Amino acid sequence: MTMILLLSAYGVAFGLMNDKAKWLTDLAKRLPLFRDEDGDNIFARMLRCAYCTGFHAGWLVWCVAVLPDHVVAGTLEPSLVGGVAAFAFASSAFCYGVDTILQWFER
């Protein structure tokens, strides 16, 4: 199950980084949040980084795939926060690693 979740997170990260949901990424890039000297906001910078996008894709996938099981069972214990954080970091490392390997193969 963990590998399926990691692959799902990579799919989300890949889709976002490559404008597969262009309406969403364009909207996020236009928000006036934390602009740098080049005029890019925090989302534009995040979408250029597989590690960063993988982190956010990871917690999103975890919340969609794992959290509902705990809500239905009525077991929202504090350890779930650690679980989502751990999965988000695992997802960021996985997405970065896969993206780096695939870029190597593309060359």
Tab-separated table of C-alpha atoms in Angstrom, residues 13-50:
chain	number	residue	atom	x	y	z
A	13	ALA	CA	3.682	16.024	-8.273
A	14	PHE	CA	4.527	15.214	-11.905
A	15	GLY	CA	1.151	16.460	-13.071
A	16	LEU	CA	1.459	19.726	-11.184
A	17	MET	CA	5.068	20.349	-12.199
A	18	ASN	CA	4.279	19.717	-15.870
A	19	ASP	CA	1.073	21.810	-16.048
A	20	LYS	CA	-1.300	18.857	-16.470
A	21	ALA	CA	-3.792	20.869	-14.416
A	22	LYS	CA	-2.845	24.155	-16.070
A	23	TRP	CA	-5.857	26.068	-14.803
A	24	LEU	CA	-4.871	25.213	-11.218
A	25	THR	CA	-1.146	25.896	-11.534
A	26	ASP	CA	-1.749	29.155	-13.425
A	27	LEU	CA	-4.133	30.280	-10.706
A	28	ALA	CA	-1.625	29.413	-7.963
A	29	LYS	CA	1.203	31.203	-9.787
A	30	ARG	CA	-0.897	34.401	-9.993
A	31	LEU	CA	-1.589	34.622	-6.252
A	32	PRO	CA	0.213	37.567	-4.638
A	33	LEU	CA	2.075	35.502	-2.032
A	34	PHE	CA	5.726	35.959	-1.102
A	35	ARG	CA	7.044	37.230	-4.412
A	36	ASP	CA	10.808	37.145	-4.954
A	37	GLU	CA	13.009	39.564	-6.891
A	38	ASP	CA	12.107	37.797	-10.184
A	39	GLY	CA	8.387	38.248	-9.529
A	40	ASP	CA	7.726	34.552	-8.902
A	41	ASN	CA	5.510	33.667	-5.981
A	42	ILE	CA	5.924	30.775	-3.569
A	43	PHE	CA	3.880	28.405	-5.761
A	44	ALA	CA	5.874	29.129	-8.917
A	45	ARG	CA	9.080	28.350	-7.010
A	46	MET	CA	7.582	25.210	-5.463
A	47	LEU	CA	6.476	23.854	-8.838
A	48	ARG	CA	10.078	23.953	-10.101
A	49	CYS	CA	11.227	21.688	-7.244
A	50	ALA	CA	10.387	17.963	-7.231
